[in-house]
Amino acid sequence: MKDITILIADDEEEIADLIGIHLETEGYQVLKAGDGLEALRVVETEPVDLLILDIMMPKMDGYEVTRRIREQHNMPIIFLSAKTSDFDKVQGLVIGADDYMTKPFAPIELVARVNAQLRRFIKLNQPKIETAHKTSMEFGGLTISPEQRTVALYGQSIELTPKEFDILYLLASHPKKVFSVENIFQQVWGEAYFEGGNTVMVHIRTLRKKLEEDKRKDKWIKTVWGVGYKFDG
């Protein structure tokens, strides 16, 4: 993994240095940024494969950094923050982060999560995207274009995070089939199920909101109580 570059964005230099030592021991190349604006600059000018991002940083917080990065980039983002509430964790996932760890943390666990995110992104997610069906799928007012990875609702484009798109595409590719939470996690995140139930449910909730299921009579994603979810296209 010597060609993998990881950006550590944290204004606490000691923490960034500690993380850097463990990642370099694993063979990764490490870049560092001390504030949000610097993190954005590095992402735009360097080949970053994964970002470890603090939330409370000078000049621009981690939430805004993630929003801006997600406009152009699809690399895994792991929040590493002193914010420990469920609200903060959910907000981070909704904005577009792939994982969330709280401080204080065990460096060995962070390295394990970095390895897992890279396996998912590089070895599993990209081939899945390349071999996806090329034709658009239409369900009433909903259009899903796998090749462009775009979604439109009654002609209006919807901005989805990469994981939200993958969940919607998985379900829509198999109408009426019921997927368990564990199955969705395994296929979208590319890993064996590991405390991923809440993560899947958060993504489903935000996906439904973006599909305006609370406002329209069309309910594409149905909950099968006690089992999982299905696409009712």
PDB file of C-alpha atoms in Angstrom:
ATOM      1  CA  MET A   1       0.000   0.000   0.000  1.00  0.00           C
ATOM      2  CA  LYS A   2       2.952   2.333  -0.458  1.00  0.00           C
ATOM      3  CA  ASP A   3       1.121   4.301  -3.115  1.00  0.00           C
ATOM      4  CA  ILE A   4      -1.787   5.112  -0.801  1.00  0.00           C
ATOM      5  CA  THR A   5      -1.789   8.678   0.536  1.00  0.00           C
ATOM      6  CA  ILE A   6      -3.755   9.639   3.640  1.00  0.00           C
ATOM      7  CA  LEU A   7      -4.438  13.202   4.756  1.00  0.00           C
ATOM      8  CA  ILE A   8      -4.711  13.869   8.488  1.00  0.00           C
ATOM      9  CA  ALA A   9      -6.551  17.141   9.149  1.00  0.00           C
ATOM     10  CA  ASP A  10      -6.365  18.031  12.843  1.00  0.00           C
ATOM     11  CA  ASP A  11      -5.277  21.215  14.612  1.00  0.00           C
ATOM     12  CA  GLU A  12      -3.843  19.168  17.501  1.00  0.00           C
ATOM     13  CA  GLU A  13      -0.338  18.530  16.242  1.00  0.00           C
ATOM     14  CA  GLU A  14       0.414  15.805  18.785  1.00  0.00           C
ATOM     15  CA  ILE A  15      -2.601  13.773  17.674  1.00  0.00           C
ATOM     16  CA  ALA A  16      -1.774  14.215  13.991  1.00  0.00           C
ATOM     17  CA  ASP A  17       1.808  13.110  14.632  1.00  0.00           C
ATOM     18  CA  LEU A  18       0.667  10.035  16.595  1.00  0.00           C
ATOM     19  CA  ILE A  19      -1.717   8.974  13.840  1.00  0.00           C
ATOM     20  CA  GLY A  20       0.949   9.643  11.214  1.00  0.00           C
ATOM     21  CA  ILE A  21       3.459   7.375  12.943  1.00  0.00           C
ATOM     22  CA  HIS A  22       1.023   4.447  13.009  1.00  0.00           C
ATOM     23  CA  LEU A  23      -0.071   4.940   9.395  1.00  0.00           C
ATOM     24  CA  GLU A  24       3.501   5.232   8.123  1.00  0.00           C
ATOM     25  CA  THR A  25       4.319   2.013   9.960  1.00  0.00           C
ATOM     26  CA  GLU A  26       1.570   0.402   7.867  1.00  0.00           C
ATOM     27  CA  GLY A  27       3.270   1.662   4.710  1.00  0.00           C
ATOM     28  CA  TYR A  28       0.986   4.605   3.929  1.00  0.00           C
ATOM     29  CA  GLN A  29       2.152   8.008   2.784  1.00  0.00           C
ATOM     30  CA  VAL A  30       0.935  10.733   5.140  1.00  0.00           C
ATOM     31  CA  LEU A  31       0.042  14.372   4.585  1.00  0.00           C
ATOM     32  CA  LYS A  32      -1.085  16.752   7.339  1.00  0.00           C
ATOM     33  CA  ALA A  33      -3.228  19.870   7.584  1.00  0.00           C
ATOM     34  CA  GLY A  34      -3.747  22.056  10.637  1.00  0.00           C
ATOM     35  CA  ASP A  35      -7.017  23.707   9.644  1.00  0.00           C
ATOM     36  CA  GLY A  36     -10.001  23.212   7.349  1.00  0.00           C
ATOM     37  CA  LEU A  37      -8.893  25.518   4.566  1.00  0.00           C
ATOM     38  CA  GLU A  38      -5.499  23.854   4.394  1.00  0.00           C
ATOM     39  CA  ALA A  39      -7.216  20.455   4.224  1.00  0.00           C
ATOM     40  CA  LEU A  40      -9.229  21.606   1.206  1.00  0.00           C
ATOM     41  CA  ARG A  41      -6.122  22.951  -0.484  1.00  0.00           C
ATOM     42  CA  VAL A  42      -4.268  19.657   0.015  1.00  0.00           C
ATOM     43  CA  VAL A  43      -7.175  17.624  -1.379  1.00  0.00           C
ATOM     44  CA  GLU A  44      -7.279  19.842  -4.463  1.00  0.00           C
ATOM     45  CA  THR A  45      -3.529  19.717  -5.102  1.00  0.00           C
ATOM     46  CA  GLU A  46      -2.402  16.281  -3.892  1.00  0.00           C
ATOM     47  CA  PRO A  47      -3.535  12.707  -4.712  1.00  0.00           C
ATOM     48  CA  VAL A  48      -5.356  11.977  -1.443  1.00  0.00           C
ATOM     49  CA  ASP A  49      -6.886   8.500  -1.138  1.00  0.00           C
ATOM     50  CA  LEU A  50      -8.431   8.826   2.329  1.00  0.00           C
ATOM     51  CA  LEU A  51      -9.052  11.702   4.747  1.00  0.00           C
ATOM     52  CA  ILE A  52      -8.998  11.562   8.553  1.00  0.00           C
ATOM     53  CA  LEU A  53     -10.802  14.714   9.603  1.00  0.00           C
ATOM     54  CA  ASP A  54     -11.372  16.527  12.878  1.00  0.00           C
ATOM     55  CA  ILE A  55     -14.605  18.496  13.233  1.00  0.00           C
ATOM     56  CA  MET A  56     -13.576  21.423  15.422  1.00  0.00           C
ATOM     57  CA  MET A  57     -10.790  23.100  13.442  1.00  0.00           C
ATOM     58  CA  PRO A  58      -9.746  26.710  12.782  1.00  0.00           C
ATOM     59  CA  LYS A  59     -10.863  28.620   9.672  1.00  0.00           C
ATOM     60  CA  MET A  60     -13.367  25.956   8.555  1.00  0.00           C
ATOM     61  CA  ASP A  61     -14.917  23.094  10.518  1.00  0.00           C
ATOM     62  CA  GLY A  62     -14.900  19.484   9.409  1.00  0.00           C
ATOM     63  CA  TYR A  63     -18.558  19.504   8.420  1.00  0.00           C
ATOM     64  CA  GLU A  64     -18.050  22.277   5.861  1.00  0.00           C
ATOM     65  CA  VAL A  65     -14.821  20.680   4.628  1.00  0.00           C
ATOM     66  CA  THR A  66     -16.743  17.454   3.986  1.00  0.00           C
ATOM     67  CA  ARG A  67     -19.557  19.244   2.160  1.00  0.00           C
ATOM     68  CA  ARG A  68     -17.102  20.902  -0.197  1.00  0.00           C
ATOM     69  CA  ILE A  69     -15.035  17.776  -0.772  1.00  0.00           C
ATOM     70  CA  ARG A  70     -18.148  15.739  -1.583  1.00  0.00           C
ATOM     71  CA  GLU A  71     -18.953  18.142  -4.428  1.00  0.00           C
ATOM     72  CA  GLN A  72     -15.938  16.829  -6.340  1.00  0.00           C
ATOM     73  CA  HIS A  73     -14.394  13.820  -4.620  1.00  0.00           C
ATOM     74  CA  ASN A  74     -15.397  10.345  -3.532  1.00  0.00           C
ATOM     75  CA  MET A  75     -12.528   9.253  -1.283  1.00  0.00           C
ATOM     76  CA  PRO A  76     -13.364   7.734   2.132  1.00  0.00           C
ATOM     77  CA  ILE A  77     -13.644  10.243   4.981  1.00  0.00           C
ATOM     78  CA  ILE A  78     -13.277   9.248   8.631  1.00  0.00           C
ATOM     79  CA  PHE A  79     -14.292  11.794  11.255  1.00  0.00           C
ATOM     80  CA  LEU A  80     -12.086  11.739  14.359  1.00  0.00           C
ATOM     81  CA  SER A  81     -13.641  14.085  16.878  1.00  0.00           C
ATOM     82  CA  ALA A  82     -14.096  14.925  20.548  1.00  0.00           C
ATOM     83  CA  LYS A  83     -17.807  15.347  19.789  1.00  0.00           C
ATOM     84  CA  THR A  84     -19.402  12.205  21.194  1.00  0.00           C
ATOM     85  CA  SER A  85     -23.165  12.729  20.933  1.00  0.00           C
ATOM     86  CA  ASP A  86     -25.313  10.597  18.650  1.00  0.00           C
ATOM     87  CA  PHE A  87     -26.467  13.795  16.936  1.00  0.00           C
ATOM     88  CA  ASP A  88     -22.900  14.661  15.950  1.00  0.00           C
ATOM     89  CA  LYS A  89     -22.267  11.144  14.671  1.00  0.00           C
ATOM     90  CA  VAL A  90     -25.473  11.117  12.635  1.00  0.00           C
ATOM     91  CA  GLN A  91     -24.750  14.579  11.245  1.00  0.00           C
ATOM     92  CA  GLY A  92     -21.296  13.473  10.148  1.00  0.00           C
ATOM     93  CA  LEU A  93     -22.679  10.430   8.325  1.00  0.00           C
ATOM     94  CA  VAL A  94     -25.476  12.426   6.714  1.00  0.00           C
ATOM     95  CA  ILE A  95     -23.065  15.046   5.393  1.00  0.00           C
ATOM     96  CA  GLY A  96     -20.985  12.376   3.704  1.00  0.00           C
ATOM     97  CA  ALA A  97     -18.488  10.799   6.101  1.00  0.00           C
ATOM     98  CA  ASP A  98     -17.939   7.050   5.843  1.00  0.00           C
ATOM     99  CA  ASP A  99     -16.992   6.443   9.466  1.00  0.00           C
ATOM    100  CA  TYR A 100     -16.863   8.277  12.805  1.00  0.00           C
ATOM    101  CA  MET A 101     -14.498   7.734  15.740  1.00  0.00           C
ATOM    102  CA  THR A 102     -14.441   9.666  18.989  1.00  0.00           C
ATOM    103  CA  LYS A 103     -11.475  10.939  20.984  1.00  0.00           C
ATOM    104  CA  PRO A 104      -9.764   9.536  22.954  1.00  0.00           C
ATOM    105  CA  PHE A 105      -9.149   6.667  20.565  1.00  0.00           C
ATOM    106  CA  ALA A 106      -6.977   3.595  20.158  1.00  0.00           C
ATOM    107  CA  PRO A 107      -4.548   4.116  17.246  1.00  0.00           C
ATOM    108  CA  ILE A 108      -4.687   0.411  16.388  1.00  0.00           C
ATOM    109  CA  GLU A 109      -8.469   0.642  15.951  1.00  0.00           C
ATOM    110  CA  LEU A 110      -8.150   3.731  13.761  1.00  0.00           C
ATOM    111  CA  VAL A 111      -5.619   1.938  11.546  1.00  0.00           C
ATOM    112  CA  ALA A 112      -7.992  -1.038  11.289  1.00  0.00           C
ATOM    113  CA  ARG A 113     -10.815   1.270  10.187  1.00  0.00           C
ATOM    114  CA  VAL A 114      -8.544   2.974   7.668  1.00  0.00           C
ATOM    115  CA  ASN A 115      -7.625  -0.416   6.211  1.00  0.00           C
ATOM    116  CA  ALA A 116     -11.285  -1.422   6.054  1.00  0.00           C
ATOM    117  CA  GLN A 117     -12.372   1.789   4.309  1.00  0.00           C
ATOM    118  CA  LEU A 118      -9.617   1.468   1.723  1.00  0.00           C
ATOM    119  CA  ARG A 119     -10.494  -2.162   1.034  1.00  0.00           C
ATOM    120  CA  ARG A 120     -14.111  -1.179   0.509  1.00  0.00           C
ATOM    121  CA  PHE A 121     -13.334   1.763  -1.703  1.00  0.00           C
ATOM    122  CA  ILE A 122     -10.482   0.464  -3.834  1.00  0.00           C
ATOM    123  CA  LYS A 123     -11.128  -3.268  -4.133  1.00  0.00           C
ATOM    124  CA  LEU A 124     -14.908  -3.474  -3.940  1.00  0.00           C
ATOM    125  CA  ASN A 125     -16.694  -0.227  -4.654  1.00  0.00           C
ATOM    126  CA  GLN A 126     -14.904   0.832  -7.833  1.00  0.00           C
ATOM    127  CA  PRO A 127     -15.334  -2.453  -9.760  1.00  0.00           C
ATOM    128  CA  LYS A 128     -18.991  -2.500  -8.762  1.00  0.00           C
ATOM    129  CA  ILE A 129     -19.482   0.941 -10.252  1.00  0.00           C
ATOM    130  CA  GLU A 130     -17.641   0.103 -13.464  1.00  0.00           C
ATOM    131  CA  THR A 131     -19.626  -3.062 -14.100  1.00  0.00           C
ATOM    132  CA  ALA A 132     -22.996  -1.572 -13.226  1.00  0.00           C
ATOM    133  CA  HIS A 133     -25.787  -1.606 -15.768  1.00  0.00           C
ATOM    134  CA  LYS A 134     -25.272   1.254 -18.199  1.00  0.00           C
ATOM    135  CA  THR A 135     -28.912   2.011 -18.901  1.00  0.00           C
ATOM    136  CA  SER A 136     -30.969   4.366 -16.783  1.00  0.00           C
ATOM    137  CA  MET A 137     -33.759   2.998 -14.658  1.00  0.00           C
ATOM    138  CA  GLU A 138     -37.092   4.803 -14.434  1.00  0.00           C
ATOM    139  CA  PHE A 139     -39.775   4.306 -11.815  1.00  0.00           C
ATOM    140  CA  GLY A 140     -42.585   6.793 -12.243  1.00  0.00           C
ATOM    141  CA  GLY A 141     -40.994  10.141 -11.469  1.00  0.00           C
ATOM    142  CA  LEU A 142     -37.713   8.653 -10.284  1.00  0.00           C
ATOM    143  CA  THR A 143     -34.773   8.214 -12.682  1.00  0.00           C
ATOM    144  CA  ILE A 144     -31.536   6.481 -11.674  1.00  0.00           C
ATOM    145  CA  SER A 145     -28.519   6.674 -14.015  1.00  0.00           C
ATOM    146  CA  PRO A 146     -25.820   4.211 -12.857  1.00  0.00           C
ATOM    147  CA  GLU A 147     -23.174   5.277 -15.370  1.00  0.00           C
ATOM    148  CA  GLN A 148     -23.332   8.937 -14.321  1.00  0.00           C
ATOM    149  CA  ARG A 149     -24.287   8.023 -10.744  1.00  0.00           C
ATOM    150  CA  THR A 150     -27.078  10.585 -10.837  1.00  0.00           C
ATOM    151  CA  VAL A 151     -30.662  10.579  -9.585  1.00  0.00           C
ATOM    152  CA  ALA A 152     -33.547  12.802 -10.680  1.00  0.00           C
ATOM    153  CA  LEU A 153     -36.966  13.176  -9.083  1.00  0.00           C
ATOM    154  CA  TYR A 154     -39.613  14.433 -11.485  1.00  0.00           C
ATOM    155  CA  GLY A 155     -36.900  16.033 -13.596  1.00  0.00           C
ATOM    156  CA  GLN A 156     -35.093  17.673 -10.679  1.00  0.00           C
ATOM    157  CA  SER A 157     -31.591  16.451  -9.830  1.00  0.00           C
ATOM    158  CA  ILE A 158     -31.080  15.062  -6.324  1.00  0.00           C
ATOM    159  CA  GLU A 159     -27.708  15.279  -4.617  1.00  0.00           C
ATOM    160  CA  LEU A 160     -26.907  11.956  -2.945  1.00  0.00           C
ATOM    161  CA  THR A 161     -23.812  10.917  -1.057  1.00  0.00           C
ATOM    162  CA  PRO A 162     -21.926   7.960  -2.581  1.00  0.00           C
ATOM    163  CA  LYS A 163     -23.337   5.546   0.018  1.00  0.00           C
ATOM    164  CA  GLU A 164     -26.897   6.844  -0.446  1.00  0.00           C
ATOM    165  CA  PHE A 165     -26.623   6.268  -4.192  1.00  0.00           C
ATOM    166  CA  ASP A 166     -25.221   2.770  -3.692  1.00  0.00           C
ATOM    167  CA  ILE A 167     -28.069   1.832  -1.342  1.00  0.00           C
ATOM    168  CA  LEU A 168     -30.714   3.198  -3.699  1.00  0.00           C
ATOM    169  CA  TYR A 169     -29.142   1.477  -6.712  1.00  0.00           C
ATOM    170  CA  LEU A 170     -28.871  -1.829  -4.848  1.00  0.00           C
ATOM    171  CA  LEU A 171     -32.534  -1.775  -3.846  1.00  0.00           C
ATOM    172  CA  ALA A 172     -33.818  -0.450  -7.192  1.00  0.00           C
ATOM    173  CA  SER A 173     -31.861  -3.099  -9.110  1.00  0.00           C
ATOM    174  CA  HIS A 174     -33.931  -5.769  -7.369  1.00  0.00           C
ATOM    175  CA  PRO A 175     -37.507  -4.439  -7.068  1.00  0.00           C
ATOM    176  CA  LYS A 176     -39.653  -6.194  -4.465  1.00  0.00           C
ATOM    177  CA  LYS A 177     -36.656  -8.107  -3.069  1.00  0.00           C
ATOM    178  CA  VAL A 178     -36.266  -7.628   0.666  1.00  0.00           C
ATOM    179  CA  PHE A 179     -32.742  -6.820   1.850  1.00  0.00           C
ATOM    180  CA  SER A 180     -31.822  -7.165   5.504  1.00  0.00           C
ATOM    181  CA  VAL A 181     -29.806  -4.416   7.167  1.00  0.00           C
ATOM    182  CA  GLU A 182     -26.864  -6.818   7.364  1.00  0.00           C
ATOM    183  CA  ASN A 183     -27.116  -7.596   3.633  1.00  0.00           C
ATOM    184  CA  ILE A 184     -27.228  -3.916   2.684  1.00  0.00           C
ATOM    185  CA  PHE A 185     -24.194  -3.193   4.837  1.00  0.00           C
ATOM    186  CA  GLN A 186     -22.235  -6.093   3.376  1.00  0.00           C
ATOM    187  CA  GLN A 187     -22.993  -5.189  -0.239  1.00  0.00           C
ATOM    188  CA  VAL A 188     -22.662  -1.400  -0.017  1.00  0.00           C
ATOM    189  CA  TRP A 189     -19.810  -1.120   2.461  1.00  0.00           C
ATOM    190  CA  GLY A 190     -18.150  -4.289   1.186  1.00  0.00           C
ATOM    191  CA  GLU A 191     -17.396  -5.672   4.619  1.00  0.00           C
ATOM    192  CA  ALA A 192     -18.775  -8.276   6.963  1.00  0.00           C
ATOM    193  CA  TYR A 193     -21.526  -6.830   9.138  1.00  0.00           C
ATOM    194  CA  PHE A 194     -20.003  -5.127  12.183  1.00  0.00           C
ATOM    195  CA  GLU A 195     -22.283  -2.859  14.200  1.00  0.00           C
ATOM    196  CA  GLY A 196     -23.438  -1.305  10.948  1.00  0.00           C
ATOM    197  CA  GLY A 197     -27.175  -1.418  11.582  1.00  0.00           C
ATOM    198  CA  ASN A 198     -27.480   2.158  12.803  1.00  0.00           C
ATOM    199  CA  THR A 199     -25.297   3.382   9.936  1.00  0.00           C
ATOM    200  CA  VAL A 200     -27.596   1.762   7.362  1.00  0.00           C
ATOM    201  CA  MET A 201     -30.725   3.127   9.031  1.00  0.00           C
ATOM    202  CA  VAL A 202     -29.311   6.664   9.108  1.00  0.00           C
ATOM    203  CA  HIS A 203     -28.547   6.498   5.388  1.00  0.00           C
ATOM    204  CA  ILE A 204     -31.995   5.076   4.606  1.00  0.00           C
ATOM    205  CA  ARG A 205     -33.619   7.871   6.620  1.00  0.00           C
ATOM    206  CA  THR A 206     -31.750  10.639   4.806  1.00  0.00           C
ATOM    207  CA  LEU A 207     -32.303   8.928   1.452  1.00  0.00           C
ATOM    208  CA  ARG A 208     -36.048   8.877   2.048  1.00  0.00           C
ATOM    209  CA  LYS A 209     -35.976  12.551   2.973  1.00  0.00           C
ATOM    210  CA  LYS A 210     -34.140  13.446  -0.234  1.00  0.00           C
ATOM    211  CA  LEU A 211     -36.662  11.401  -2.204  1.00  0.00           C
ATOM    212  CA  GLU A 212     -39.313  13.540  -0.509  1.00  0.00           C
ATOM    213  CA  GLU A 213     -41.211  10.495   0.677  1.00  0.00           C
ATOM    214  CA  ASP A 214     -42.588  12.604   3.519  1.00  0.00           C
ATOM    215  CA  LYS A 215     -44.229  14.948   0.995  1.00  0.00           C
ATOM    216  CA  ARG A 216     -45.277  12.690  -1.882  1.00  0.00           C
ATOM    217  CA  LYS A 217     -47.583   9.730  -2.219  1.00  0.00           C
ATOM    218  CA  ASP A 218     -44.796   7.763  -3.931  1.00  0.00           C
ATOM    219  CA  LYS A 219     -42.970   5.596  -1.387  1.00  0.00           C
ATOM    220  CA  TRP A 220     -40.155   3.809  -3.177  1.00  0.00           C
ATOM    221  CA  ILE A 221     -38.321   2.441  -0.161  1.00  0.00           C
ATOM    222  CA  LYS A 222     -40.549   0.273   1.997  1.00  0.00           C
ATOM    223  CA  THR A 223     -39.780  -1.046   5.457  1.00  0.00           C
ATOM    224  CA  VAL A 224     -40.515  -4.718   5.971  1.00  0.00           C
ATOM    225  CA  TRP A 225     -40.777  -4.807   9.731  1.00  0.00           C
ATOM    226  CA  GLY A 226     -38.477  -7.270  11.400  1.00  0.00           C
ATOM    227  CA  VAL A 227     -36.788  -8.110   8.093  1.00  0.00           C
ATOM    228  CA  GLY A 228     -35.329  -5.096   6.293  1.00  0.00           C
ATOM    229  CA  TYR A 229     -36.064  -2.886   3.283  1.00  0.00           C
ATOM    230  CA  LYS A 230     -37.271  -3.286  -0.285  1.00  0.00           C
ATOM    231  CA  PHE A 231     -37.722  -1.074  -3.351  1.00  0.00           C
ATOM    232  CA  ASP A 232     -41.332  -0.830  -4.423  1.00  0.00           C
ATOM    233  CA  GLY A 233     -40.858   0.568  -7.917  1.00  0.00           C
TER     234      GLY A 233
END
